[in-house]
mmCIF file of C-alpha atoms and ligand atoms in Angstrom:
data_model
loop_
_atom_site.group_PDB
_atom_site.id
_atom_site.type_symbol
_atom_site.label_atom_id
_atom_site.label_comp_id
_atom_site.label_asym_id
_atom_site.label_seq_id
_atom_site.Cartn_x
_atom_site.Cartn_y
_atom_site.Cartn_z
ATOM 1 C CA MET A 85 123.354 90.650 95.366
ATOM 2 C CA SER A 86 122.040 88.365 98.128
ATOM 3 C CA ALA A 87 119.659 85.540 97.185
ATOM 4 C CA PRO A 88 116.373 87.305 96.381
ATOM 5 C CA HIS A 89 114.409 84.940 98.604
ATOM 6 C CA ASP A 90 116.650 85.376 101.597
ATOM 7 C CA HIS A 91 116.360 88.914 102.802
ATOM 8 C CA VAL A 92 114.857 88.706 106.295
ATOM 9 C CA SER A 93 117.570 88.553 108.953
ATOM 10 C CA SER A 94 116.296 86.669 111.988
ATOM 11 C CA ALA A 95 118.315 88.921 114.333
ATOM 12 C CA ALA A 96 115.901 91.863 114.235
ATOM 13 C CA SER A 97 112.744 90.097 113.160
ATOM 14 C CA SER A 98 109.427 88.985 114.626
ATOM 15 C CA SER A 99 107.513 85.849 113.828
ATOM 16 C CA VAL A 100 103.848 86.196 112.842
ATOM 17 C CA SER A 101 101.385 83.446 112.036
ATOM 18 C CA LEU A 102 99.857 83.214 108.562
ATOM 19 C CA ASP A 103 96.435 84.015 110.029
ATOM 20 C CA ALA A 104 97.718 87.064 111.903
ATOM 21 C CA LEU A 105 99.510 88.390 108.822
ATOM 22 C CA THR A 106 96.464 87.810 106.613
ATOM 23 C CA GLN A 107 94.272 89.632 109.131
ATOM 24 C CA LEU A 108 96.702 92.572 109.320
ATOM 25 C CA LEU A 109 96.842 92.875 105.518
ATOM 26 C CA GLU A 110 93.063 92.655 105.233
ATOM 27 C CA THR A 111 92.759 95.558 107.679
ATOM 28 C CA ILE A 112 95.209 97.597 105.590
ATOM 29 C CA PHE A 113 93.325 96.972 102.354
ATOM 30 C CA LEU A 114 89.960 97.796 103.930
ATOM 31 C CA ARG A 115 91.355 100.954 105.525
ATOM 32 C CA HIS A 116 92.720 102.191 102.190
ATOM 33 C CA GLY A 117 89.669 101.758 100.024
ATOM 34 C CA THR A 118 88.703 98.224 99.027
ATOM 35 C CA SER A 119 85.547 96.174 99.422
ATOM 36 C CA ASP A 120 85.506 93.272 101.907
ATOM 37 C CA GLU A 121 85.873 90.730 99.090
ATOM 38 C CA VAL A 122 88.836 92.535 97.456
ATOM 39 C CA ALA A 123 90.550 92.910 100.846
ATOM 40 C CA ARG A 124 90.021 89.214 101.596
ATOM 41 C CA VAL A 125 91.396 88.008 98.242
ATOM 42 C CA LEU A 126 94.412 90.371 98.133
ATOM 43 C CA ALA A 127 95.359 89.764 101.769
ATOM 44 C CA ALA A 128 95.319 85.980 101.294
ATOM 45 C CA ASN A 129 97.365 86.313 98.100
ATOM 46 C CA CYS A 130 100.002 88.634 99.576
ATOM 47 C CA ALA A 131 100.316 86.687 102.844
ATOM 48 C CA SER A 132 100.781 83.421 100.931
ATOM 49 C CA ALA A 133 103.614 85.023 98.903
ATOM 50 C CA GLU A 134 105.341 86.093 102.136
ATOM 51 C CA ARG A 135 104.720 82.636 103.659
ATOM 52 C CA ASP A 136 106.473 81.014 100.692
ATOM 53 C CA GLY A 137 109.413 83.438 100.741
ATOM 54 C CA ALA A 138 108.309 85.101 97.487
ATOM 55 C CA HIS A 139 109.460 88.418 98.942
ATOM 56 C CA SER A 140 109.429 90.483 95.752
ATOM 57 C CA HIS A 141 105.622 90.077 95.756
ATOM 58 C CA GLY A 142 104.886 89.730 99.453
ATOM 59 C CA VAL A 143 104.472 92.511 102.025
ATOM 60 C CA PHE A 144 107.125 94.531 100.200
ATOM 61 C CA ARG A 145 104.269 95.433 97.792
ATOM 62 C CA ILE A 146 101.871 96.778 100.439
ATOM 63 C CA PRO A 147 102.988 100.452 100.330
ATOM 64 C CA GLY A 148 102.603 100.254 96.518
ATOM 65 C CA TYR A 149 99.068 98.874 96.838
ATOM 66 C CA VAL A 150 98.210 101.621 99.318
ATOM 67 C CA SER A 151 99.621 104.497 97.260
ATOM 68 C CA THR A 152 97.875 103.113 94.170
ATOM 69 C CA LEU A 153 94.532 102.958 95.964
ATOM 70 C CA LYS A 154 95.027 106.461 97.362
ATOM 71 C CA SER A 155 95.839 107.866 93.930
ATOM 72 C CA GLY A 156 92.499 106.690 92.523
ATOM 73 C CA TRP A 157 94.269 104.765 89.740
ATOM 74 C CA VAL A 158 92.578 101.486 90.646
ATOM 75 C CA ASN A 159 89.029 100.791 91.805
ATOM 76 C CA GLY A 160 89.222 98.866 95.069
ATOM 77 C CA HIS A 161 85.449 98.362 95.011
ATOM 78 C CA ALA A 162 85.201 97.054 91.446
ATOM 79 C CA VAL A 163 82.796 94.170 90.938
ATOM 80 C CA PRO A 164 84.109 91.888 88.158
ATOM 81 C CA GLN A 165 81.687 91.148 85.313
ATOM 82 C CA VAL A 166 81.932 87.490 84.278
ATOM 83 C CA GLU A 167 80.781 86.629 80.746
ATOM 84 C CA ASP A 168 80.151 83.037 79.637
ATOM 85 C CA VAL A 169 81.056 83.510 75.952
ATOM 86 C CA ALA A 170 81.616 79.994 74.565
ATOM 87 C CA SER A 171 81.906 76.367 75.642
ATOM 88 C CA GLY A 172 85.586 76.818 76.440
ATOM 89 C CA PHE A 173 85.889 80.555 76.939
ATOM 90 C CA VAL A 174 85.137 82.851 79.859
ATOM 91 C CA ARG A 175 85.729 86.585 79.785
ATOM 92 C CA VAL A 176 85.937 88.923 82.755
ATOM 93 C CA ASP A 177 85.904 92.676 82.743
ATOM 94 C CA ALA A 178 87.661 93.452 86.039
ATOM 95 C CA GLY A 179 86.258 96.998 85.942
ATOM 96 C CA ASN A 180 89.638 98.613 86.623
ATOM 97 C CA GLY A 181 89.974 96.482 89.740
ATOM 98 C CA PHE A 182 92.582 93.937 90.791
ATOM 99 C CA ALA A 183 93.013 90.755 88.769
ATOM 100 C CA GLN A 184 92.779 88.264 91.643
ATOM 101 C CA PRO A 185 89.159 89.076 92.603
ATOM 102 C CA ALA A 186 88.295 88.797 88.890
ATOM 103 C CA LEU A 187 89.820 85.313 88.791
ATOM 104 C CA ALA A 188 88.026 84.398 92.022
ATOM 105 C CA ALA A 189 84.702 85.492 90.520
ATOM 106 C CA ALA A 190 85.167 83.375 87.367
ATOM 107 C CA ARG A 191 86.937 80.393 88.895
ATOM 108 C CA SER A 192 84.057 77.950 89.382
ATOM 109 C CA LEU A 193 82.711 78.545 85.845
ATOM 110 C CA LEU A 194 86.219 78.097 84.408
ATOM 111 C CA VAL A 195 86.728 74.775 86.223
ATOM 112 C CA GLU A 196 83.266 73.551 85.196
ATOM 113 C CA LYS A 197 84.037 74.341 81.540
ATOM 114 C CA ALA A 198 87.497 72.761 81.691
ATOM 115 C CA ARG A 199 86.020 69.573 83.136
ATOM 116 C CA GLN A 200 83.266 69.516 80.490
ATOM 117 C CA ALA A 201 85.258 70.443 77.382
ATOM 118 C CA GLY A 202 88.720 69.284 78.474
ATOM 119 C CA ILE A 203 90.081 72.806 78.162
ATOM 120 C CA ALA A 204 88.910 76.299 79.029
ATOM 121 C CA VAL A 205 90.326 79.778 78.685
ATOM 122 C CA LEU A 206 89.830 82.727 81.014
ATOM 123 C CA ALA A 207 90.538 86.168 79.596
ATOM 124 C CA ILE A 208 90.671 88.974 82.167
ATOM 125 C CA ARG A 209 90.892 92.587 80.999
ATOM 126 C CA ASN A 210 90.794 95.972 82.587
ATOM 127 C CA SER A 211 92.707 94.555 85.551
ATOM 128 C CA HIS A 212 95.713 95.248 87.771
ATOM 129 C CA HIS A 213 98.079 92.394 88.654
ATOM 130 C CA PHE A 214 100.661 93.433 91.235
ATOM 131 C CA ALA A 215 101.440 90.019 92.662
ATOM 132 C CA ALA A 216 103.180 86.702 92.115
ATOM 133 C CA LEU A 217 101.482 84.571 89.457
ATOM 134 C CA TRP A 218 101.898 81.091 90.976
ATOM 135 C CA PRO A 219 99.011 81.582 93.465
ATOM 136 C CA ASP A 220 96.737 81.892 90.418
ATOM 137 C CA VAL A 221 97.713 78.501 88.933
ATOM 138 C CA GLU A 222 98.753 76.250 91.828
ATOM 139 C CA PRO A 223 95.205 75.668 93.200
ATOM 140 C CA PHE A 224 94.086 74.248 89.822
ATOM 141 C CA ALA A 225 96.827 71.605 89.963
ATOM 142 C CA ASP A 226 95.793 70.822 93.556
ATOM 143 C CA GLU A 227 92.453 69.820 91.978
ATOM 144 C CA GLY A 228 94.102 67.629 89.315
ATOM 145 C CA LEU A 229 94.042 70.217 86.505
ATOM 146 C CA VAL A 230 96.906 71.650 84.441
ATOM 147 C CA ALA A 231 97.034 75.461 84.365
ATOM 148 C CA LEU A 232 99.056 78.052 82.509
ATOM 149 C CA SER A 233 98.804 81.792 83.034
ATOM 150 C CA VAL A 234 100.413 84.907 81.636
ATOM 151 C CA VAL A 235 100.086 88.547 82.638
ATOM 152 C CA ASN A 236 101.706 91.619 81.148
ATOM 153 C CA SER A 237 102.970 94.542 83.197
ATOM 154 C CA MET A 238 104.457 97.984 82.527
ATOM 155 C CA THR A 239 107.089 98.931 79.953
ATOM 156 C CA CYS A 240 110.549 98.373 81.406
ATOM 157 C CA VAL A 241 112.143 95.646 79.249
ATOM 158 C CA VAL A 242 114.083 96.229 76.010
ATOM 159 C CA PRO A 243 113.085 93.627 73.384
ATOM 160 C CA HIS A 244 116.120 91.679 72.136
ATOM 161 C CA GLY A 245 117.678 93.594 69.249
ATOM 162 C CA ALA A 246 115.936 96.877 70.141
ATOM 163 C CA ASP A 247 117.372 99.916 71.882
ATOM 164 C CA ARG A 248 114.465 101.139 74.006
ATOM 165 C CA PRO A 249 112.089 99.432 76.462
ATOM 166 C CA LEU A 250 108.657 98.247 75.317
ATOM 167 C CA PHE A 251 107.686 94.981 77.036
ATOM 168 C CA GLY A 252 106.778 94.422 80.668
ATOM 169 C CA THR A 253 108.493 91.873 82.896
ATOM 170 C CA ASN A 254 105.621 89.629 81.739
ATOM 171 C CA PRO A 255 105.616 86.472 83.887
ATOM 172 C CA ILE A 256 104.537 82.975 82.867
ATOM 173 C CA ALA A 257 103.286 80.503 85.492
ATOM 174 C CA PHE A 258 102.534 76.824 84.988
ATOM 175 C CA ALA A 259 101.158 74.176 87.349
ATOM 176 C CA ALA A 260 100.661 70.441 86.827
ATOM 177 C CA PRO A 261 99.520 67.723 89.230
ATOM 178 C CA ARG A 262 101.823 64.953 90.438
ATOM 179 C CA ALA A 263 100.839 61.620 91.939
ATOM 180 C CA GLY A 264 101.210 61.776 95.717
ATOM 181 C CA ALA A 265 103.251 64.980 95.802
ATOM 182 C CA ALA A 266 102.690 68.725 95.657
ATOM 183 C CA PRO A 267 102.124 69.911 92.069
ATOM 184 C CA ILE A 268 104.977 70.969 89.814
ATOM 185 C CA VAL A 269 104.791 74.759 89.593
ATOM 186 C CA PHE A 270 107.038 77.289 87.985
ATOM 187 C CA ASP A 271 106.526 81.011 87.808
ATOM 188 C CA LEU A 272 109.056 83.247 86.111
ATOM 189 C CA ALA A 273 109.387 86.757 84.809
ATOM 190 C CA THR A 274 110.477 86.829 81.154
ATOM 191 C CA SER A 275 112.922 89.592 82.087
ATOM 192 C CA ALA A 276 116.368 88.627 83.394
ATOM 193 C CA ILE A 277 115.182 89.736 86.833
ATOM 194 C CA ALA A 278 111.808 90.823 88.223
ATOM 195 C CA HIS A 279 111.351 94.565 88.681
ATOM 196 C CA GLY A 280 110.559 93.922 92.355
ATOM 197 C CA ASP A 281 113.959 92.314 92.913
ATOM 198 C CA VAL A 282 115.679 95.317 91.313
ATOM 199 C CA GLN A 283 113.802 97.583 93.750
ATOM 200 C CA ILE A 284 114.827 95.381 96.698
ATOM 201 C CA ALA A 285 118.501 95.384 95.586
ATOM 202 C CA ALA A 286 118.396 99.201 95.206
ATOM 203 C CA ARG A 287 116.944 99.580 98.690
ATOM 204 C CA LYS A 288 119.671 97.360 100.145
ATOM 205 C CA GLY A 289 122.430 99.113 98.184
ATOM 206 C CA GLU A 290 123.425 95.894 96.410
ATOM 207 C CA ARG A 291 124.755 95.420 92.893
ATOM 208 C CA LEU A 292 123.043 93.095 90.431
ATOM 209 C CA PRO A 293 124.685 90.252 88.512
ATOM 210 C CA ALA A 294 125.844 91.224 84.996
ATOM 211 C CA GLY A 295 123.400 91.045 82.094
ATOM 212 C CA MET A 296 120.215 92.159 83.864
ATOM 213 C CA GLY A 297 119.792 95.710 82.638
ATOM 214 C CA VAL A 298 120.995 98.903 81.027
ATOM 215 C CA ASP A 299 121.271 102.520 82.196
ATOM 216 C CA SER A 300 119.567 105.566 80.666
ATOM 217 C CA LEU A 301 122.176 105.613 77.872
ATOM 218 C CA GLY A 302 121.530 101.975 77.005
ATOM 219 C CA GLN A 303 124.852 100.876 78.496
ATOM 220 C CA PRO A 304 125.057 97.641 80.522
ATOM 221 C CA THR A 305 124.886 98.318 84.249
ATOM 222 C CA GLN A 306 124.852 96.366 87.489
ATOM 223 C CA ASP A 307 123.564 99.331 89.469
ATOM 224 C CA PRO A 308 119.862 98.768 90.264
ATOM 225 C CA LYS A 309 119.288 102.514 90.724
ATOM 226 C CA ALA A 310 120.573 103.200 87.213
ATOM 227 C CA ILE A 311 118.038 100.670 85.902
ATOM 228 C CA LEU A 312 115.176 102.185 87.899
ATOM 229 C CA GLU A 313 116.087 105.806 87.124
ATOM 230 C CA GLY A 314 115.807 105.975 83.350
ATOM 231 C CA GLY A 315 117.366 102.620 82.515
ATOM 232 C CA ALA A 316 115.649 99.347 81.642
ATOM 233 C CA LEU A 317 115.747 95.584 82.065
ATOM 234 C CA LEU A 318 116.757 92.967 79.510
ATOM 235 C CA PRO A 319 114.820 89.801 78.662
ATOM 236 C CA PHE A 320 116.231 86.535 80.034
ATOM 237 C CA GLY A 321 117.999 84.371 77.462
ATOM 238 C CA GLY A 322 118.289 87.026 74.723
ATOM 239 C CA HIS A 323 115.980 86.412 71.748
ATOM 240 C CA LYS A 324 114.301 83.435 73.471
ATOM 241 C CA GLY A 325 113.038 85.311 76.538
ATOM 242 C CA SER A 326 112.187 88.223 74.264
ATOM 243 C CA ALA A 327 109.959 85.992 72.102
ATOM 244 C CA LEU A 328 108.201 84.670 75.205
ATOM 245 C CA SER A 329 107.667 88.218 76.461
ATOM 246 C CA MET A 330 106.154 89.146 73.084
ATOM 247 C CA MET A 331 103.867 86.101 73.361
ATOM 248 C CA VAL A 332 102.746 87.296 76.797
ATOM 249 C CA GLU A 333 101.867 90.734 75.380
ATOM 250 C CA LEU A 334 99.795 89.019 72.674
ATOM 251 C CA LEU A 335 97.981 86.595 74.978
ATOM 252 C CA ALA A 336 97.542 88.806 78.048
ATOM 253 C CA ALA A 337 96.703 92.029 76.195
ATOM 254 C CA ALA A 338 95.728 91.535 72.540
ATOM 255 C CA LEU A 339 93.669 88.398 73.232
ATOM 256 C CA THR A 340 91.959 89.634 76.396
ATOM 257 C CA GLY A 341 91.240 93.184 75.260
ATOM 258 C CA GLY A 342 93.616 94.543 77.918
ATOM 259 C CA ASN A 343 96.324 97.178 77.526
ATOM 260 C CA PHE A 344 99.733 96.364 76.146
ATOM 261 C CA SER A 345 102.463 97.188 78.659
ATOM 262 C CA PHE A 346 103.268 100.382 76.739
ATOM 263 C CA GLU A 347 99.680 101.595 76.398
ATOM 264 C CA PHE A 348 98.670 103.078 79.695
ATOM 265 C CA ASP A 349 99.496 106.510 81.020
ATOM 266 C CA TRP A 350 99.449 106.787 84.794
ATOM 267 C CA SER A 351 101.053 110.215 84.883
ATOM 268 C CA GLY A 352 97.795 111.750 86.198
ATOM 269 C CA HIS A 353 97.927 109.483 89.237
ATOM 270 C CA PRO A 354 101.034 110.243 91.275
ATOM 271 C CA GLY A 355 101.873 107.334 93.551
ATOM 272 C CA ALA A 356 100.178 104.752 91.329
ATOM 273 C CA LYS A 357 102.268 101.599 90.948
ATOM 274 C CA THR A 358 100.049 98.852 89.540
ATOM 275 C CA PRO A 359 99.980 98.086 85.799
ATOM 276 C CA TRP A 360 96.492 98.272 84.229
ATOM 277 C CA THR A 361 96.682 95.374 81.822
ATOM 278 C CA GLY A 362 95.283 91.869 81.216
ATOM 279 C CA GLN A 363 95.702 88.229 82.156
ATOM 280 C CA LEU A 364 95.073 84.941 80.370
ATOM 281 C CA LEU A 365 94.605 81.546 82.018
ATOM 282 C CA ILE A 366 94.352 78.210 80.220
ATOM 283 C CA VAL A 367 93.056 75.275 82.255
ATOM 284 C CA ILE A 368 93.221 71.690 80.964
ATOM 285 C CA ASP A 369 91.580 68.586 82.397
ATOM 286 C CA PRO A 370 94.230 65.890 81.799
ATOM 287 C CA SER A 371 91.731 63.096 82.502
ATOM 288 C CA LYS A 372 90.408 63.773 78.977
ATOM 289 C CA ALA A 373 93.794 62.917 77.429
ATOM 290 C CA ALA A 374 94.620 59.456 76.133
ATOM 291 C CA GLY A 375 96.980 57.037 77.858
ATOM 292 C CA GLN A 376 98.170 56.676 81.419
ATOM 293 C CA SER A 377 97.221 58.986 84.244
ATOM 294 C CA PHE A 378 98.824 62.381 83.710
ATOM 295 C CA ALA A 379 99.838 62.599 87.374
ATOM 296 C CA GLU A 380 101.623 59.228 87.094
ATOM 297 C CA ARG A 381 103.414 60.432 83.964
ATOM 298 C CA SER A 382 104.446 63.625 85.798
ATOM 299 C CA GLU A 383 105.835 61.438 88.547
ATOM 300 C CA GLU A 384 107.813 59.415 86.037
ATOM 301 C CA LEU A 385 109.343 62.575 84.599
ATOM 302 C CA VAL A 386 110.277 63.809 88.087
ATOM 303 C CA ARG A 387 111.828 60.401 88.922
ATOM 304 C CA GLN A 388 113.908 60.560 85.758
ATOM 305 C CA MET A 389 115.020 64.143 86.467
ATOM 306 C CA HIS A 390 116.140 63.162 89.945
ATOM 307 C CA GLY A 391 117.811 60.120 88.408
ATOM 308 C CA VAL A 392 120.073 62.355 86.318
ATOM 309 C CA GLY A 393 121.179 64.307 89.363
ATOM 310 C CA LEU A 394 118.585 67.074 89.645
ATOM 311 C CA LYS A 395 118.255 68.199 93.267
ATOM 312 C CA ARG A 396 115.772 71.063 93.038
ATOM 313 C CA LEU A 397 112.536 71.306 91.118
ATOM 314 C CA PRO A 398 110.858 74.670 90.590
ATOM 315 C CA GLY A 399 108.570 75.118 93.586
ATOM 316 C CA ASP A 400 110.742 73.049 95.977
ATOM 317 C CA ARG A 401 112.238 76.137 97.626
ATOM 318 C CA ARG A 402 108.798 77.694 98.068
ATOM 319 C CA HIS A 403 107.322 74.550 99.554
ATOM 320 C CA ALA A 404 110.255 74.153 101.960
ATOM 321 C CA GLN A 405 109.851 77.787 103.031
ATOM 322 C CA ARG A 406 106.079 77.275 103.355
ATOM 323 C CA ALA A 407 106.642 74.344 105.719
ATOM 324 C CA ARG A 408 109.074 76.443 107.813
ATOM 325 C CA SER A 409 106.681 79.401 107.925
ATOM 326 C CA LEU A 410 103.756 77.224 108.964
ATOM 327 C CA ALA A 411 105.819 75.563 111.691
ATOM 328 C CA GLU A 412 107.686 78.592 113.019
ATOM 329 C CA GLY A 413 105.696 81.586 111.790
ATOM 330 C CA ILE A 414 106.558 84.099 109.082
ATOM 331 C CA LEU A 415 109.627 86.208 109.845
ATOM 332 C CA LEU A 416 109.216 89.936 109.273
ATOM 333 C CA ASP A 417 111.822 92.510 110.179
ATOM 334 C CA GLN A 418 110.765 94.952 112.909
ATOM 335 C CA GLN A 419 110.689 97.948 110.590
ATOM 336 C CA THR A 420 108.419 96.203 108.088
ATOM 337 C CA LEU A 421 106.069 95.000 110.803
ATOM 338 C CA ALA A 422 105.898 98.493 112.341
ATOM 339 C CA GLN A 423 105.134 99.963 108.904
ATOM 340 C CA LEU A 424 102.359 97.416 108.294
ATOM 341 C CA ARG A 425 100.826 98.105 111.719
ATOM 342 C CA GLU A 426 100.901 101.817 111.047
ATOM 343 C CA LEU A 427 99.180 101.323 107.691
ATOM 344 C CA ALA A 428 96.576 99.229 109.511
ATOM 345 C CA GLY A 429 96.063 102.066 112.006
ATOM 346 C CA GLN A 430 97.281 99.916 114.924
HETATM 347 N N1 NDP B 503 102.458 90.589 88.424
HETATM 348 C C1 NDP B 503 103.418 90.874 87.557
HETATM 349 O O1 NDP B 503 103.197 91.616 86.619
HETATM 350 C C2 NDP B 503 104.756 90.298 87.718
HETATM 351 C C3 NDP B 503 105.021 89.358 88.699
HETATM 352 N N2 NDP B 503 106.266 88.778 88.764
HETATM 353 C C4 NDP B 503 106.493 87.758 89.792
HETATM 354 O O2 NDP B 503 107.799 87.837 90.292
HETATM 355 C C5 NDP B 503 108.132 86.587 90.863
HETATM 356 C C6 NDP B 503 109.590 86.323 90.703
HETATM 357 O O3 NDP B 503 109.905 86.048 89.352
HETATM 358 P P1 NDP B 503 111.393 85.606 88.968
HETATM 359 O O4 NDP B 503 112.343 86.470 89.676
HETATM 360 O O5 NDP B 503 111.486 85.480 87.511
HETATM 361 O O6 NDP B 503 111.453 84.177 89.655
HETATM 362 P P2 NDP B 503 112.763 83.322 89.992
HETATM 363 O O7 NDP B 503 113.794 83.523 88.965
HETATM 364 O O8 NDP B 503 113.128 83.535 91.404
HETATM 365 O O9 NDP B 503 112.188 81.837 89.900
HETATM 366 C C7 NDP B 503 111.580 81.403 88.719
HETATM 367 C C8 NDP B 503 111.139 79.953 88.849
HETATM 368 O O10 NDP B 503 112.293 79.107 88.795
HETATM 369 C C9 NDP B 503 112.379 78.329 89.986
HETATM 370 N N3 NDP B 503 113.782 78.264 90.326
HETATM 371 C C10 NDP B 503 114.595 79.271 90.697
HETATM 372 N N4 NDP B 503 115.850 78.822 90.865
HETATM 373 C C11 NDP B 503 115.823 77.496 90.603
HETATM 374 C C12 NDP B 503 116.812 76.470 90.614
HETATM 375 N N5 NDP B 503 118.082 76.723 90.921
HETATM 376 N N6 NDP B 503 116.423 75.210 90.281
HETATM 377 C C13 NDP B 503 115.146 74.938 89.955
HETATM 378 N N7 NDP B 503 114.161 75.871 89.935
HETATM 379 C C14 NDP B 503 114.512 77.131 90.254
HETATM 380 C C15 NDP B 503 111.547 79.037 91.022
HETATM 381 O O11 NDP B 503 111.068 78.127 91.989
HETATM 382 P P3 NDP B 503 110.932 78.579 93.548
HETATM 383 O O12 NDP B 503 109.823 79.567 93.587
HETATM 384 O O13 NDP B 503 110.664 77.325 94.309
HETATM 385 O O14 NDP B 503 112.262 79.204 93.910
HETATM 386 C C16 NDP B 503 110.436 79.637 90.162
HETATM 387 O O15 NDP B 503 109.413 78.744 89.908
HETATM 388 C C17 NDP B 503 107.182 85.579 90.226
HETATM 389 O O16 NDP B 503 106.308 85.106 91.224
HETATM 390 C C18 NDP B 503 106.422 86.376 89.195
HETATM 391 O O17 NDP B 503 105.075 85.992 89.015
HETATM 392 C C19 NDP B 503 107.265 89.089 87.899
HETATM 393 C C20 NDP B 503 107.033 90.008 86.924
HETATM 394 C C21 NDP B 503 105.790 90.730 86.778
HETATM 395 O O1 LIG B 504 108.327 92.513 89.781
HETATM 396 C C1 LIG B 504 107.835 92.879 88.688
HETATM 397 O O2 LIG B 504 108.472 92.797 87.630
HETATM 398 C C2 LIG B 504 106.450 93.402 88.677
HETATM 399 N N1 LIG B 504 105.643 93.074 89.617
HETATM 400 C C3 LIG B 504 104.302 93.543 89.796
HETATM 401 C C4 LIG B 504 103.776 94.271 88.636
HETATM 402 C C5 LIG B 504 104.780 95.025 87.880
HETATM 403 C C6 LIG B 504 106.028 94.264 87.560
#
């Protein structure tokens, strides 16, 4: 399997600016049944994933968004209902819409509460998250806040010690400010590999590394198609990733009032791809904590990690790719660009 973040060959590719890509995606969303606000938020999110080389959740997802909208599974015009429920708790009913517009609608109240109380929780339910999770947390750290988010997805992961899938790929994203540097951000699926990367490997006819999944008989396989066609994924790190995935189900579904990954039935909506679940965000204002500046302490930790030989922090690859994309444009292969233009009616 090639590196998941490395799949655009420059030979047959075109370079597009971030603005041009965002505009193109916005046109696609509007054309396939979203409000202006939903199109704006989703286009910015998806273009930023492509800009940062997060290909499993960049433009690769656009046909899935479109077929989901067409199937009627998701409401592209949903208006999120924000509820101010307690000093440190905000709830949003996304109204069977996408999760990112729900976060956008609640964001200023969440930040205000976190700054007042030191910590605030945002619980989004009735929502579809089909994207990378880091764009949801990174902006908080840019404002000096610490943020943690979890979202559950659709059943495709076998809990450690079980013999059938139950959990989603259930990512966890974390962002913390640093002094004088871009925030520390990590964002990882609790499965051994994200479902999107299995789809990309299948499309490219590549085998996966060992230990990622099982076939329909529960036997280990490195064939991505066998995983997608009746097989399943495994958690990363055995019982440890499995426990984290269970935690995500509890926080993102049980605590928000959203569906568990195994609870929804999209069989009546052929073409639907997005999981109808929940998302939890916890935002902390570190200026309320005792002691030295949190950002300075982050910096000290990073210095020490580099001091013991660490070359790459989580987020470094994305930021390096972001800088390249902003300087040289975002590379898209010709076929992908043609498909996007067709979906945009251009
Ligand atoms: N919406 C949903 O329901 C779901 C979304 N996803 C998304 O899929 C995406 C991919 O997830 P996943 O495949 O697990 O991510 P990766 O395994 O590619 O990366 C996980 C994290 O580890 C960092 N990292 C990777 N390799 C190294 C290294 N050698 N040294 C230091 N840090 C490293 C990455 O930083 P960097 O980015 O800089 O490489 C990233 O922060 C995520 O954005 C996730 O949110 C996944 C599951 C479900
Ligand atoms: O890549 C994944 O895993 C997923 N991404 C979007 C939502 C479903 C799972």
